Amino acid sequence: MKVRVRYFAMLRDAAGVAFEDVAGDFASPAELWAHLAGRRAFPLGPAEVRVSVNAVYVSFDAALRDGDEVAFIPPVSGG
Amino acid sequence: MFRLQDAPLPTPAGLLPADDPACGGLVAFEGRVRNHDQGRAVTGLHYEAYEALALSEGQRILDEARVRFAPARVAAAHRCGTLEVGEVAVVVVAAAPHRQEAFLACRWIIDQIKERLPIWKRELFADGTSAWVACGCHHQEPGP
């Protein structure tokens, strides 16, 4: 499967890209995060970020499907 | 309707016209860029959003407010891009038959926006440096 991962704010700075397509066998955002965090020096841990799939907030153990757009949401600061 | 835009935001009256004769109270909140934060001089803010999620989540907040504070009428808009000190970053308007519901709905919506909307602000300091405002500790501040 392949998913598109989008990065914002401090996670985008850490990743060096705004998005990337990642191939692998990821059952959930939790598995995807573990894979990505093994390759990159993220400044945040999984307990500090939320996750969305196809622009809807979901839990870290939600199911992932081929072609999903996944975003790990660092602490927000709107307003 | 929830709006997210690069252009300057409408006024509260432009966002939610006070044209409902059943609503006797209207409360508006504007969040503006201030010139300081935690003792440092700030010259502006840069807002970045995950647009698709911000639009759907912003709409969800307004829909929830309509149920929670029925029959209140509500609207909100958030700015993106680079703003100077004094510019309006967010507008929330709530109208209701009586003032109590209008105040409560407006307060609830801005609190939800600050907690849930995928928008990040980068502070631009007078000394030329900049930094993302997002450390979790920000939630404990009294707010704008």
XYZ file of C-alpha atoms in Angstrom:
223
model
C 0.000 0.000 0.000
C 0.971 3.601 -0.439
C -0.225 6.571 1.607
C 0.428 10.273 1.323
C 1.707 11.845 4.516
C 1.290 15.583 5.002
C 3.344 17.641 7.428
C 2.574 21.007 8.979
C 4.330 23.607 11.105
C 7.148 22.164 13.250
C 6.673 18.677 11.815
C 7.094 20.062 8.292
C 10.279 21.820 9.405
C 11.561 18.532 10.843
C 10.569 16.476 7.798
C 11.951 19.000 5.346
C 9.000 18.395 3.018
C 5.316 19.326 3.028
C 4.276 15.817 2.017
C 5.663 12.490 0.935
C 4.284 9.254 -0.444
C 5.195 6.325 1.772
C 4.978 2.711 0.697
C 4.693 -0.101 3.201
C 2.295 -2.271 5.106
C 0.786 -0.036 7.768
C -2.318 -1.258 9.565
C -2.852 2.028 11.410
C -1.558 5.577 11.838
C 0.280 4.317 14.937
C 2.326 1.908 12.800
C 2.909 4.591 10.188
C 4.092 7.053 12.843
C 6.498 4.484 14.286
C 7.914 3.887 10.811
C 8.351 7.609 10.088
C 9.758 8.438 13.521
C 12.412 5.794 12.963
C 13.662 7.721 9.952
C 13.217 11.303 11.084
C 14.013 13.352 14.147
C 10.508 14.518 14.993
C 10.426 17.107 17.791
C 7.186 15.624 19.144
C 6.081 12.249 20.433
C 2.907 10.423 19.411
C 1.156 11.517 22.609
C 1.569 15.148 21.526
C 0.081 14.886 18.044
C -3.347 14.100 16.651
C -3.899 12.292 13.390
C -6.300 12.775 10.506
C -7.079 10.465 7.609
C -8.564 12.024 4.493
C -9.110 15.276 6.410
C -11.065 13.768 9.316
C -9.648 13.381 12.824
C -9.311 9.683 13.706
C -7.687 7.609 16.430
C -4.153 6.251 16.114
C -5.516 2.724 15.780
C -7.897 3.522 12.907
C -7.591 1.434 9.757
C -5.442 2.707 6.873
C -6.160 1.991 3.225
C -4.163 2.364 0.058
C -4.246 5.929 -1.191
C -5.194 7.530 2.138
C -3.963 11.008 2.980
C -2.612 10.973 6.525
C -1.643 14.065 8.498
C -0.026 14.126 11.903
C -1.293 17.269 13.589
C 1.119 18.984 15.991
C -0.362 21.054 18.841
C -2.520 23.692 17.183
C -2.291 27.430 17.836
C -5.055 29.115 15.894
C -6.959 32.142 17.110
C -20.692 28.914 7.545
C -17.045 28.673 8.524
C -14.554 30.580 6.387
C -10.794 30.349 6.002
C -9.112 32.963 3.847
C -5.916 34.843 3.030
C -7.755 38.109 2.496
C -8.750 40.389 5.384
C -11.756 39.061 7.293
C -15.236 40.556 7.154
C -16.546 42.539 10.086
C -18.799 40.709 12.541
C -21.823 42.385 10.921
C -20.590 41.285 7.513
C -20.102 37.740 8.723
C -23.479 37.431 10.448
C -25.957 40.193 9.602
C -28.113 41.118 12.615
C -31.277 40.598 10.619
C -33.081 37.952 12.683
C -35.906 39.612 14.654
C -35.953 36.636 17.059
C -32.381 37.419 18.172
C -32.159 40.168 20.772
C -28.513 39.570 21.681
C -25.459 39.442 19.464
C -21.913 38.855 20.742
C -18.856 39.193 18.527
C -15.247 38.281 19.248
C -12.271 39.450 17.216
C -8.827 38.020 17.833
C -6.152 40.505 16.776
C -2.400 40.250 16.400
C -0.792 41.765 19.484
C 2.611 43.365 19.639
C 4.103 41.193 22.366
C 4.173 37.675 23.715
C 5.784 36.549 26.941
C 7.873 39.686 27.155
C 9.111 39.672 23.551
C 8.222 42.299 20.940
C 6.182 40.779 18.116
C 5.890 42.415 14.700
C 3.487 39.954 13.111
C 2.196 36.410 12.878
C 2.252 33.864 10.084
C -0.687 31.443 10.056
C -0.524 28.087 8.315
C -3.558 25.802 7.995
C -4.395 22.301 6.854
C -7.149 23.762 4.740
C -9.336 20.711 4.094
C -9.402 19.665 7.749
C -9.714 23.244 9.032
C -12.758 23.857 6.857
C -14.516 20.625 7.844
C -13.600 20.921 11.520
C -14.575 24.614 11.605
C -17.943 23.753 10.124
C -18.327 20.927 12.629
C -17.698 23.351 15.514
C -20.401 25.701 14.219
C -22.844 22.829 13.703
C -22.218 21.614 17.241
C -22.730 25.148 18.593
C -26.088 25.424 16.821
C -27.267 22.263 18.567
C -25.718 23.090 21.915
C -27.026 26.677 22.047
C -30.170 26.360 19.915
C -31.725 28.490 18.556
C -28.529 30.561 18.376
C -27.180 31.672 14.991
C -23.413 31.477 14.660
C -20.614 32.182 12.199
C -16.822 32.248 12.290
C -13.850 32.972 10.055
C -10.086 32.526 10.402
C -7.294 34.204 8.509
C -4.268 32.537 6.895
C -0.942 33.927 5.754
C 1.131 36.728 7.231
C -0.583 39.341 9.418
C 0.716 42.551 10.925
C 0.120 43.762 14.460
C -3.499 44.871 14.840
C -4.887 42.774 12.014
C -7.835 40.500 12.747
C -6.904 36.800 12.766
C -10.243 35.329 13.809
C -13.867 36.491 14.026
C -16.663 34.712 15.878
C -20.267 35.926 15.998
C -23.191 34.464 17.903
C -26.743 35.778 17.969
C -29.481 34.434 20.238
C -32.832 35.484 21.674
C -31.109 36.541 24.924
C -27.611 37.722 25.812
C -26.697 34.757 27.984
C -26.845 32.232 25.145
C -25.064 34.621 22.786
C -22.155 35.111 25.214
C -21.910 31.399 25.958
C -22.011 30.355 22.299
C -19.377 32.896 21.258
C -17.054 31.863 24.093
C -17.529 28.156 23.381
C -16.800 28.563 19.679
C -13.542 30.509 20.113
C -12.384 28.007 22.732
C -13.114 25.103 20.367
C -11.348 26.879 17.500
C -8.231 27.280 19.607
C -8.347 23.659 20.693
C -9.348 21.854 17.500
C -8.663 23.802 14.306
C -5.517 22.629 12.483
C -3.990 26.084 12.251
C -0.539 27.046 13.449
C 0.892 30.470 14.111
C 4.508 31.437 13.750
C 5.547 34.495 15.723
C 7.699 37.037 13.934
C 9.815 38.847 16.509
C 11.213 42.351 16.358
C 14.766 40.971 16.495
C 14.230 39.186 13.172
C 13.788 35.686 14.555
C 10.606 33.619 14.408
C 9.183 30.547 16.090
C 6.104 28.332 16.008
C 3.690 28.926 18.857
C 2.914 25.388 19.865
C 4.220 23.741 22.906
C 1.117 22.568 24.720
C 1.902 25.099 27.422
C 0.071 27.691 25.355
C -3.255 26.195 26.416
C -2.636 27.459 29.925
C -2.404 31.076 28.841
C -5.416 33.265 29.430
C -5.930 33.681 25.685
C -6.206 36.778 23.535
